[in-house]
XYZ file of C-alpha atoms in Angstrom:
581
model
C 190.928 34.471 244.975
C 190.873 36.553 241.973
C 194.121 37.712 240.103
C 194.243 41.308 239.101
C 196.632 41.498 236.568
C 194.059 39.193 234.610
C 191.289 42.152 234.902
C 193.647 45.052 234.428
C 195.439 43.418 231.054
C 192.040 42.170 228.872
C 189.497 44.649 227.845
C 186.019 44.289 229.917
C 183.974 44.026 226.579
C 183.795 41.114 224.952
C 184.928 40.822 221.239
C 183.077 41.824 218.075
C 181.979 40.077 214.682
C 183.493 36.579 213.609
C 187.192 35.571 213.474
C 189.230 36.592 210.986
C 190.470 34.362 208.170
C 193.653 34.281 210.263
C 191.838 33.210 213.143
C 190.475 30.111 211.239
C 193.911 28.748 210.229
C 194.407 28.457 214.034
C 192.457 25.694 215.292
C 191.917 22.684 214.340
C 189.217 20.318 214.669
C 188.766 19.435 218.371
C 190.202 15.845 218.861
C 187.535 15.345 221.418
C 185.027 16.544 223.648
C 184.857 17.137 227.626
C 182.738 13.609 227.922
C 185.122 12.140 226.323
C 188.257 13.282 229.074
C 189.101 10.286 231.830
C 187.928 12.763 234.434
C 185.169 15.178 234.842
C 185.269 18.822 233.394
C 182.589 20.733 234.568
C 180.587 18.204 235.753
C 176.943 19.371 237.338
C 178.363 18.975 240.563
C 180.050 22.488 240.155
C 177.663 25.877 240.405
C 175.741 26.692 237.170
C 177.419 30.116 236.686
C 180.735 28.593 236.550
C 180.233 25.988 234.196
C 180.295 28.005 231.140
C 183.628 29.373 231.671
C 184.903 26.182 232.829
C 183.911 25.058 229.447
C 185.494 28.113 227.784
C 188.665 27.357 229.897
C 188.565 23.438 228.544
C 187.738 24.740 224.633
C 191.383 26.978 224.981
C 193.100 24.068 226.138
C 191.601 21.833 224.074
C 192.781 23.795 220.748
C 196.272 24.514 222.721
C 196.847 20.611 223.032
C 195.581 19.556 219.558
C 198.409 21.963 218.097
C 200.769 19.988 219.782
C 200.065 16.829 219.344
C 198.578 17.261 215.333
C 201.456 14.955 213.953
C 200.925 16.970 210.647
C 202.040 19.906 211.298
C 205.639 21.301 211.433
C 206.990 22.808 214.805
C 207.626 26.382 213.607
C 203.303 26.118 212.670
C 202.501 24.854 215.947
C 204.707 27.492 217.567
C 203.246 30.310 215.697
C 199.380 28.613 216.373
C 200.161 28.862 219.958
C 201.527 32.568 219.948
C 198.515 33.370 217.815
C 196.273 31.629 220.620
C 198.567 33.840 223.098
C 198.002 36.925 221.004
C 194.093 36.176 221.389
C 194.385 36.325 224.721
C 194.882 40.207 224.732
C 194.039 41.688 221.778
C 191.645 39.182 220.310
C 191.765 36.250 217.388
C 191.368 32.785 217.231
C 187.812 32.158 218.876
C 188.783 29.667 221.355
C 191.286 32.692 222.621
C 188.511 35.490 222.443
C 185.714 33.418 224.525
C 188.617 32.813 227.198
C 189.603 36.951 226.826
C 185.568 37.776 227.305
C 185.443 35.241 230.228
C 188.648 36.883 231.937
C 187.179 39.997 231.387
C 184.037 38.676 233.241
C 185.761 36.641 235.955
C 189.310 38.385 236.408
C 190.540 34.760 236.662
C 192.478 32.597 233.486
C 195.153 34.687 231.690
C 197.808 33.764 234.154
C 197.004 29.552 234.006
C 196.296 29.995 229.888
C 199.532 31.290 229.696
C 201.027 28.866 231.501
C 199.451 25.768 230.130
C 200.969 27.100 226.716
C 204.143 26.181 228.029
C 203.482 22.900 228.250
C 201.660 22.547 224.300
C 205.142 24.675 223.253
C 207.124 21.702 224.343
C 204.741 19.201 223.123
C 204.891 20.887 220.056
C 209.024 20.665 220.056
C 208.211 16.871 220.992
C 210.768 17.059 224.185
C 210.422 14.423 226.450
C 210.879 14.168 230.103
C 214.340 12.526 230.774
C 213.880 12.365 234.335
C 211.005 12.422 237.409
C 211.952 16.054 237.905
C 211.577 16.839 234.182
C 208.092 15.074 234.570
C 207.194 17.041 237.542
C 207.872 20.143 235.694
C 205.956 19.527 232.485
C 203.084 18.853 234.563
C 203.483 21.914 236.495
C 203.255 23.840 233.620
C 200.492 21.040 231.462
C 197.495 20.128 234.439
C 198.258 22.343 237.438
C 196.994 25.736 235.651
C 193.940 23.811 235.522
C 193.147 23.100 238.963
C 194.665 26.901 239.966
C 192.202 28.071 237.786
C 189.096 26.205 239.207
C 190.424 26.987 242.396
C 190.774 30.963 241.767
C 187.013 30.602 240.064
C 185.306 29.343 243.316
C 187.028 32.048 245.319
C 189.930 29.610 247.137
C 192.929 30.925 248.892
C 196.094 30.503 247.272
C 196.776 28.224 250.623
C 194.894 25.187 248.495
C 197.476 25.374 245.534
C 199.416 22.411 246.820
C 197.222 20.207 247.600
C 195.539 21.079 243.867
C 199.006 20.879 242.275
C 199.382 17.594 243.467
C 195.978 16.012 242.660
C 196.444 18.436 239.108
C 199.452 16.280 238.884
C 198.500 12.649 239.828
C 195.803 13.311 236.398
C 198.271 13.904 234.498
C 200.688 11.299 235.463
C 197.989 9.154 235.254
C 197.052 10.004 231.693
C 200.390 9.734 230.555
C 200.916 5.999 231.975
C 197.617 4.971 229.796
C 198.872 6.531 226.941
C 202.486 5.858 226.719
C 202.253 3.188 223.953
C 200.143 5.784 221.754
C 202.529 8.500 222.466
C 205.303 6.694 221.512
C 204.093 5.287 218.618
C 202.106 8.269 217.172
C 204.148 10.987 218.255
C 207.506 9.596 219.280
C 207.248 11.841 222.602
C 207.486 10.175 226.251
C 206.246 11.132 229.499
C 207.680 8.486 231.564
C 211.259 9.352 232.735
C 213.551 8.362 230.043
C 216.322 7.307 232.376
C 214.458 5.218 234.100
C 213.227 3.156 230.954
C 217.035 3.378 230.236
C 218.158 1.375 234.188
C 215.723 -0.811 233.172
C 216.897 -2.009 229.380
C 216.468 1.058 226.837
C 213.301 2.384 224.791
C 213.159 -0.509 222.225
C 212.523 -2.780 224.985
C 210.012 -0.832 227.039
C 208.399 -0.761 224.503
C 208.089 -4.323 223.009
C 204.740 -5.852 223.806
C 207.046 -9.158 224.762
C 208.910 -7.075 228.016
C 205.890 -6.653 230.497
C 208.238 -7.958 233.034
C 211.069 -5.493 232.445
C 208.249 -2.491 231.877
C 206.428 -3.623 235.096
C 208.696 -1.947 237.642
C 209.668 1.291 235.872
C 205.255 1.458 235.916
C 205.209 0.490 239.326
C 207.927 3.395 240.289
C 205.851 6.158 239.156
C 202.453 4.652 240.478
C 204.259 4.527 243.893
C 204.961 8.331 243.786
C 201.722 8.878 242.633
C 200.249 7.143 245.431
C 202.455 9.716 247.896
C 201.058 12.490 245.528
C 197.276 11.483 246.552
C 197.615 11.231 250.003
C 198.699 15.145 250.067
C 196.045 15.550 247.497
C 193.730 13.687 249.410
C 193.600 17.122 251.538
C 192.143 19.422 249.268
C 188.062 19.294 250.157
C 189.165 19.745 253.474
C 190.771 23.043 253.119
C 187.749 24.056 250.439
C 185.279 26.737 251.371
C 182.926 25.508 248.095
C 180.977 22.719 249.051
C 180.303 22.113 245.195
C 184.073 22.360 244.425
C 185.009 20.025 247.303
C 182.390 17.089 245.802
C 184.119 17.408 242.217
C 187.610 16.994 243.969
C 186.488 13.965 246.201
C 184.887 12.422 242.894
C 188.216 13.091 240.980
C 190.291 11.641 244.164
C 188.353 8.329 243.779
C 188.793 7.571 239.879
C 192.298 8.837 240.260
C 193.023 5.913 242.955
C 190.988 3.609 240.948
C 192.704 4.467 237.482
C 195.994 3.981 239.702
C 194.791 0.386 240.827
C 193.713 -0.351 237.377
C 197.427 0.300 235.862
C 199.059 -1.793 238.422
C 197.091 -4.543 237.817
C 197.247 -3.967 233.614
C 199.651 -3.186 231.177
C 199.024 0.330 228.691
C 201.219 -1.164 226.144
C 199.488 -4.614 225.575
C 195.855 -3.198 226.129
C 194.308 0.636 226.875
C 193.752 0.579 230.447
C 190.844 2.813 231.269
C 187.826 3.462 233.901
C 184.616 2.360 233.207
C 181.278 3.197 233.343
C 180.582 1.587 236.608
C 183.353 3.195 237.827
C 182.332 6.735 237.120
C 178.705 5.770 238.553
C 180.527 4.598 241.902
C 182.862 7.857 242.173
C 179.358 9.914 242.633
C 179.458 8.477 246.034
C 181.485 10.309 247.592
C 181.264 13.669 245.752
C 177.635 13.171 246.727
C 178.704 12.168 250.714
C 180.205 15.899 250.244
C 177.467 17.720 249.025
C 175.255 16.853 251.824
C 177.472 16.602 254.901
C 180.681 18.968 253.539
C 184.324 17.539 253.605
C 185.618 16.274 256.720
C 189.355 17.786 257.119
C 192.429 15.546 257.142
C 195.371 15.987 259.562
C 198.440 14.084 259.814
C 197.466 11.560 261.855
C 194.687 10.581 259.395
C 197.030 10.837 256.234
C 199.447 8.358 257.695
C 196.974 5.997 258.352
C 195.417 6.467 254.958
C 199.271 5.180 253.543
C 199.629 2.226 256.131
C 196.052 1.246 255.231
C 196.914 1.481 251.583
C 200.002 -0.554 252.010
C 197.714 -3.566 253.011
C 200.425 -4.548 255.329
C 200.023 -7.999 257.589
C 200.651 -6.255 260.733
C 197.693 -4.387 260.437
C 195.552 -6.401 262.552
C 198.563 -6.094 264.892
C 197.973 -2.113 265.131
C 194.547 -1.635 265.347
C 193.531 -3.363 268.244
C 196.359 -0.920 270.005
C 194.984 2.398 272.416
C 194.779 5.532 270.231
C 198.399 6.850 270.569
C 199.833 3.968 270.473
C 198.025 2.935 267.254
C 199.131 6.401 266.107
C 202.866 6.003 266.793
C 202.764 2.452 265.228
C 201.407 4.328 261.996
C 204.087 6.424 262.019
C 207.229 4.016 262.421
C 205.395 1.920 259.897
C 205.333 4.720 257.727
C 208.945 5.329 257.923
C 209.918 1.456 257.442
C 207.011 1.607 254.276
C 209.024 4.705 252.727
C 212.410 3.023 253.155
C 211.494 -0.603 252.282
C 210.055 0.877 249.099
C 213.147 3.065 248.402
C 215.092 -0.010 248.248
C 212.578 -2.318 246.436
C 212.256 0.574 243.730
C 213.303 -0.087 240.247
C 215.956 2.857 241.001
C 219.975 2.241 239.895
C 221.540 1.593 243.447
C 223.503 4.763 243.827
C 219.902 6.353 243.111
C 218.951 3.697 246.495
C 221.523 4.349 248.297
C 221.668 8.615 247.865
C 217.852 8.056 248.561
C 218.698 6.463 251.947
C 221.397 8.807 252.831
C 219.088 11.209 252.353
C 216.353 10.355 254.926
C 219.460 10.102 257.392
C 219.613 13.811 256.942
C 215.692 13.699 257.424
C 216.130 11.890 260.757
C 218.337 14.794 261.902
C 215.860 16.956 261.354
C 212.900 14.645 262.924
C 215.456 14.186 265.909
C 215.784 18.212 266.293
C 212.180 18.526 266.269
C 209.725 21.014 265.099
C 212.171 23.886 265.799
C 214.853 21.802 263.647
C 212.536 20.504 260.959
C 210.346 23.792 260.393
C 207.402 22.284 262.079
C 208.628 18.821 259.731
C 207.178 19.752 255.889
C 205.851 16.294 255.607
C 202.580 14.648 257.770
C 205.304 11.604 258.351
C 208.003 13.855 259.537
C 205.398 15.410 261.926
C 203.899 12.333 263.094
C 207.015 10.522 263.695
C 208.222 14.001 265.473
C 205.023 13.518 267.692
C 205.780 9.284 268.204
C 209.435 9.719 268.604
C 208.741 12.227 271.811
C 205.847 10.235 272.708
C 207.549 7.248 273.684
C 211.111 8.009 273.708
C 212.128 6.036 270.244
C 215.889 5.530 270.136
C 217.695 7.132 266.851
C 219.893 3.861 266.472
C 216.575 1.943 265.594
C 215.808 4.395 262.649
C 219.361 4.010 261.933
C 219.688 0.187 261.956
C 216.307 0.301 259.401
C 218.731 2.518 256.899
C 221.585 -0.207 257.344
C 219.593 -2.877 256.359
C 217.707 -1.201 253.694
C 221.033 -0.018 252.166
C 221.671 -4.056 252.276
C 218.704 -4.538 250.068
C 219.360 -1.652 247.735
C 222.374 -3.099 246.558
C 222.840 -4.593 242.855
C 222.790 -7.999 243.919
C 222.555 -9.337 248.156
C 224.212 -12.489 249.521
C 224.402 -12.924 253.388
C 227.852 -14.519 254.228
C 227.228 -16.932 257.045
C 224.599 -17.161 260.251
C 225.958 -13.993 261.464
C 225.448 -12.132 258.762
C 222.050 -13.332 258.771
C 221.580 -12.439 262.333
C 222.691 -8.845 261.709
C 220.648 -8.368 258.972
C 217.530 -9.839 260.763
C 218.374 -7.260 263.504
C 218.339 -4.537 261.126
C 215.395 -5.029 259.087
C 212.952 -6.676 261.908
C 214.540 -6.444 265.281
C 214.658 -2.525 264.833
C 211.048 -1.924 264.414
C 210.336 -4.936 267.610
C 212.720 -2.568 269.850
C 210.266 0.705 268.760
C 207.367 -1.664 268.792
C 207.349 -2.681 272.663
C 208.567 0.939 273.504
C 205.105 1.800 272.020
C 203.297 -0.841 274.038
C 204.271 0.703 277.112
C 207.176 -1.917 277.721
C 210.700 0.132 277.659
C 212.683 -2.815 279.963
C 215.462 -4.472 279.117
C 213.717 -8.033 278.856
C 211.200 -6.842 276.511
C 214.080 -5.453 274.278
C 215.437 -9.099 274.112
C 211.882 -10.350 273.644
C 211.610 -7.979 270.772
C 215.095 -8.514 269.082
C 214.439 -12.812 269.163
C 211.063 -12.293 267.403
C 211.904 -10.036 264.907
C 214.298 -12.442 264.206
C 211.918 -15.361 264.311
C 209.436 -13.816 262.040
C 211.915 -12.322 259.475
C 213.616 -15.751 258.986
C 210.763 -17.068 258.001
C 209.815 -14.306 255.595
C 212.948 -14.951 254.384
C 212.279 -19.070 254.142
C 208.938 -18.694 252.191
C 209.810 -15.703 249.752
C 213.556 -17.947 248.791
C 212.205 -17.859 244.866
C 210.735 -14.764 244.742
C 214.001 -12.916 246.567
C 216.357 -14.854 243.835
C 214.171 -13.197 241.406
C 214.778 -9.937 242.788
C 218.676 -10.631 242.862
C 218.835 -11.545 246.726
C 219.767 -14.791 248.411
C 219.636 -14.663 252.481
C 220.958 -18.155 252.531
C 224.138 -17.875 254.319
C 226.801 -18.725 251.603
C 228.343 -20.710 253.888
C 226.145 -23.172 254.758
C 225.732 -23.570 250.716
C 229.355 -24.499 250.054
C 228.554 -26.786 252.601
C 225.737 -28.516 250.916
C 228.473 -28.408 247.585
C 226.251 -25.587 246.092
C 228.725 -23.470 244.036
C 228.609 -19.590 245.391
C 229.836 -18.102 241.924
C 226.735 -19.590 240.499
C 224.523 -16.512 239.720
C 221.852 -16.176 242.184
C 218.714 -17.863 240.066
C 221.256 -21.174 239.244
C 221.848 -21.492 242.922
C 218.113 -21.458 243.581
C 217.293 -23.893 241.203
C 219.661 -26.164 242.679
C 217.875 -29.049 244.519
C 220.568 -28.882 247.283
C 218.842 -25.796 248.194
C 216.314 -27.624 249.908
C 218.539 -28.645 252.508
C 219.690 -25.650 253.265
C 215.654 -24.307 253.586
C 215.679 -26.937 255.726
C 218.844 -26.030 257.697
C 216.816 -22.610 257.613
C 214.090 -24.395 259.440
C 216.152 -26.028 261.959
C 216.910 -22.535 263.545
C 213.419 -20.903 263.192
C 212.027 -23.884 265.334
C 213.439 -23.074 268.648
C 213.391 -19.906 268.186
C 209.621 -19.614 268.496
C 209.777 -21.883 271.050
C 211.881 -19.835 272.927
C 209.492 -16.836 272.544
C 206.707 -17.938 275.255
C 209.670 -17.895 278.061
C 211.051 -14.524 276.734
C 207.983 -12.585 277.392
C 208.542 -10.289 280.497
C 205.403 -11.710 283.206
C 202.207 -9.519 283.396
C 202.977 -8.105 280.028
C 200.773 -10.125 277.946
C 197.621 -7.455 277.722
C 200.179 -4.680 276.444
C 201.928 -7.452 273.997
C 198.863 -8.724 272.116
C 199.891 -6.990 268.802
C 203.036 -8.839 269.446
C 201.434 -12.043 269.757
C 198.852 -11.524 267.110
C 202.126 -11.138 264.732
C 203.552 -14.090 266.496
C 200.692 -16.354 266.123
C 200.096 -15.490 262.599
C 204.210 -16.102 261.331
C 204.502 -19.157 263.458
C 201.213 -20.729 261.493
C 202.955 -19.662 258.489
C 206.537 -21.175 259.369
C 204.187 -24.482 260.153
C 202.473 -24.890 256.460
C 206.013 -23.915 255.002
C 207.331 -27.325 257.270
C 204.626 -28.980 255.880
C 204.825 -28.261 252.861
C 208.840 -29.252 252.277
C 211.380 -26.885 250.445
C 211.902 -29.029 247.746
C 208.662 -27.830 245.717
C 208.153 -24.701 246.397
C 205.268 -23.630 243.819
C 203.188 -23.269 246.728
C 203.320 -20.184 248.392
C 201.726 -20.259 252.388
C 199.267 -17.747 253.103
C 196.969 -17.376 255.715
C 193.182 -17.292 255.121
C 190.837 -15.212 256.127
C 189.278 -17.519 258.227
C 192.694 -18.263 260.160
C 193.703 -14.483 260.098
C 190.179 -13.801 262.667
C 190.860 -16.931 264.450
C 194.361 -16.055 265.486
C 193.052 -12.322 266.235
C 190.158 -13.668 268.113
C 192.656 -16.311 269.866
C 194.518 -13.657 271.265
C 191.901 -11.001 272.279
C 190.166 -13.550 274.621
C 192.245 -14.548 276.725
């Protein structure tokens, strides 16, 4: 889609004779070259005839951003630079400004996203940070998405891909920013990660210090999570792309951006540069190649939900694949809602920030609950899916609602379960919940199935709650009932990493263990007759916990370095164990 205001504004001939001396005192020396960029510009992927003003496009940006960021100059210089750029633009100047005006003039595409990329390099150039996600969100609105609108209006694409190109425009930029916080801290005292998060999490001086990985590692982990979300939508846009060429550059981008995302999470930008490698940009041809010789395959909902349980690696996933199609596809979707909310309240968020979050998809579940005509046709795949599950198979609000309860447990500053009934409830919440939706999905609404469901979810989230004891204290959460520690003469006013290190504790792990036990051998009686072939993802998942409760027995609670896990080898013969018979 072209944008006439660019045509009618810049005069069709290009300009004459060399820059004036003016012009020269503009730029500066470029800071580096399109190689040189984490992700392709231009690449030979894209249509001959459009590569040269994609390279125009990349020199005015180029000589935009090195204004900004030249540490040397003053901010009423850069400010002027970038108005003379502007100028350029129109009446002619700077030569990185009067290529882009002859290009415009050629293509009737570029004044509109030139203009608004100098937004951006005028706040760079005033050195404001982003204080918040929003702030963040709106610097890159303003600093990458131009960029994609303007690849997007070159190749002829409706306006309709804009979101999906803002958001993949965005993950880039998020992305750069998170490998090059140290450096633009350090060189130009400017950051792009929000400020009050760094601040919940111990101030700037800290973030900072190479010493505080630990303390940096959430805030990191925050904004890779939304950038995650940000890719999925993104993960639309060759789909919806009428260029072939175009949609192969996307899908290549799309891989190094997930790949740069799994590379941050597993390294840290402040100790070492965390960046993609050659290999890496040899295996993104793959699928930007896949595209160029069979086209993009379009993703609905269904498929973008999935893509976010996969990605969640989750250990009920063997559970939901062997189900029929829509029940698989409802499963998706409640685990998609219990992935959002279990991350809300394992965020690195303040817990008013938790609990406003929760509150909020309350309001969300209104909407789901009223349907298309209440939720607009639900803005979100999740909303839609869950719209499409929740009608499916008649999933009871109160479920969704006991989720939020417990979640809003978990979000709190600090979590301590008063006795065994407190422990029930919260088991109920958190686990029972998503049994209840579970066997509703399986095709077994009666009442005994409910009760089968409620004592399993129990079973199993006990003993989550048995082997992750350390790493809960850690997170400032103790399920322990605090009454069966007063009576093992474990002080309750201890903070919560004193009371762990306790070796009474072990007794009450194994006090713990006393009540898993006959709960899972209660489970085999609890199981409704001639419902075993629609239970087998409920067996699967009780199979694989009960295995898990067994090393943890085993193993003792008094050293607890050792962490159970199933192998791979035990994970197929439980699957396999099930499926025969």
């Amino acid at each position: 889609m072209t944008v006439p205001a660019d045509r009618a504004i810049v005069d069709s001939s290009p300009p004459a004779g060399a820059p004036s001396s003016r012009a020269d005192a503009v730029e500066l020396p470029a800071s580096k070259t399109s190689g040189q960029e984490n992700f392709p510009v231009g690449s030979w992927l894209l249509p001959k005839r459009h590569r040269p003003h994609i390279a125009t496009f990349y020199r005015f940006a180029r000589a935009a951003d090195d204004i900004g960021d030249d540490p040397a100059l003053p901010t009423a210089e850069k400010l002027a630079r970038l108005d003379a750029l502007e100028a350029g633009l129109l009446h002619g100047g700077p030569e990185a400004a009067a290529r882009m005006r002859a290009s415009i003039a050629a293509t009737g595409v570029g004044l509109v996203d030139c203009r608004d990329l100098l937004v951006a390099f005028r706040r760079d150039s005033e050195n404001r940070s982003c204080r918040s996600w929003d702030d963040l969100i709106d610097y890159c609105r303003y600093s990458a998405n131009p960029v994609g609108r303007y690849l997007l209006r070159l190749h002829g694409q409706a306006e309709s891909t804009f979101p999906a190109g803002d958001a993949l425009c965005t993950v880039l930029q998020i992305l750069n920013h998170l490998q090059d916080c140290g450096d633009d801290w350090r060189k130009l005292h400017r950051i792009y990660v929000p400020i009050d998060w760094i601040d919940a999490a111990g101030g700037i001086d800290r973030f900072f210090s190479p010493d505080q990985a630990s303390l940096r590692r959430p805030v990191l982990d925050r904004c890779l999570d939304l950038v995650d979300a940000m890719l999925d939508t993104a993960s639309t846009l060759p789909g919806q792309l009428t260029s072939r060429p175009l949609a192969a550059e996307v899908s290549v981008m799309l891989w190094l951006a997930r790949r740069l995302a799994g590379r941050l999470r597993q390294g840290d930008p402040i100790l070492a540069r965390v960046a993609l490698s050659k290999p890496d940009f040899a295996c993104a041809l793959r699928p930007g190649l896949s595209v160029m010789a069979f086209g993009a395959r379009p993703l609905d909902d269904a498929a973008l939900v999935r893509m976010a349980v996969f990605r969640a690696k989750s250990s009920f996933a063997s559970g939901m694949r062997i189900l029929p199609a829509d029940g698989r596809r409802a499963i998706y979707a409640v685990y998609g809602f219990c992935r959002q909310v279990d991350d809300i309240a394992d965020s690195g968020a303040a817990p008013a920030e938790k609990t406003a979050d929760l509150h909020a998809w309350r309001d969300r579940l209104d909407r789901i609950f009223a349907g298309p005509q209440g939720a607009n046709g639900g803005g979100d795949p999740l909303d839609r899916e869950l719209i499409w599950a929740i009608r499916r198979f008649d999933l009871p609000r109160a479920e969704f609602d006991g989720m939020l309860d417990g979640m809003t447990i978990d979000a709190a500053a600090e979590v301590r379960i008063a006795d065994r009934a407190g422990l029930a409830h919260y088991a109920r919440c958190v686990a029972g919940t998503v049994g209840v939706m579970a066997v509703k999905i399986f095709g077994c609404p009666d009442r005994a199935s409910t009760a089968f469901a409620v004592a399993q979810g129990e079973a199993l989230q006990l003993t989550n709650i048995l082997r992750d004891v350390d790493e809960d204290a850690g997170l400032g959460r103790l399920y322990l009932p605090e009454s069966w520690l007063r009576e093992a003469g474990i002080p309750t006013d201890a903070p919560i990493p004193t009371i762990v290190a306790d070796p009474r504790i072990a007794q009450v792990c194994a006090r713990l263990a006393a009540e898993i036990q006959p709960l899972y051998a209660a489970l085999p009686g609890l199981m409704p007759a001639g419902t075993e072939k629609r239970m087998k993802a409920a067996l699967i998942m009780q199979h694989s916990y009960r295995r898990i409760f067994e090393m943890l027995q085993a193993r003792g609670y008094a050293d607890r370095s050792v962490r159970p896990r199933l192998s791979k080898r035990e994970k197929i013969g439980i699957l396999l164990s099930v499926l025969l018979k």
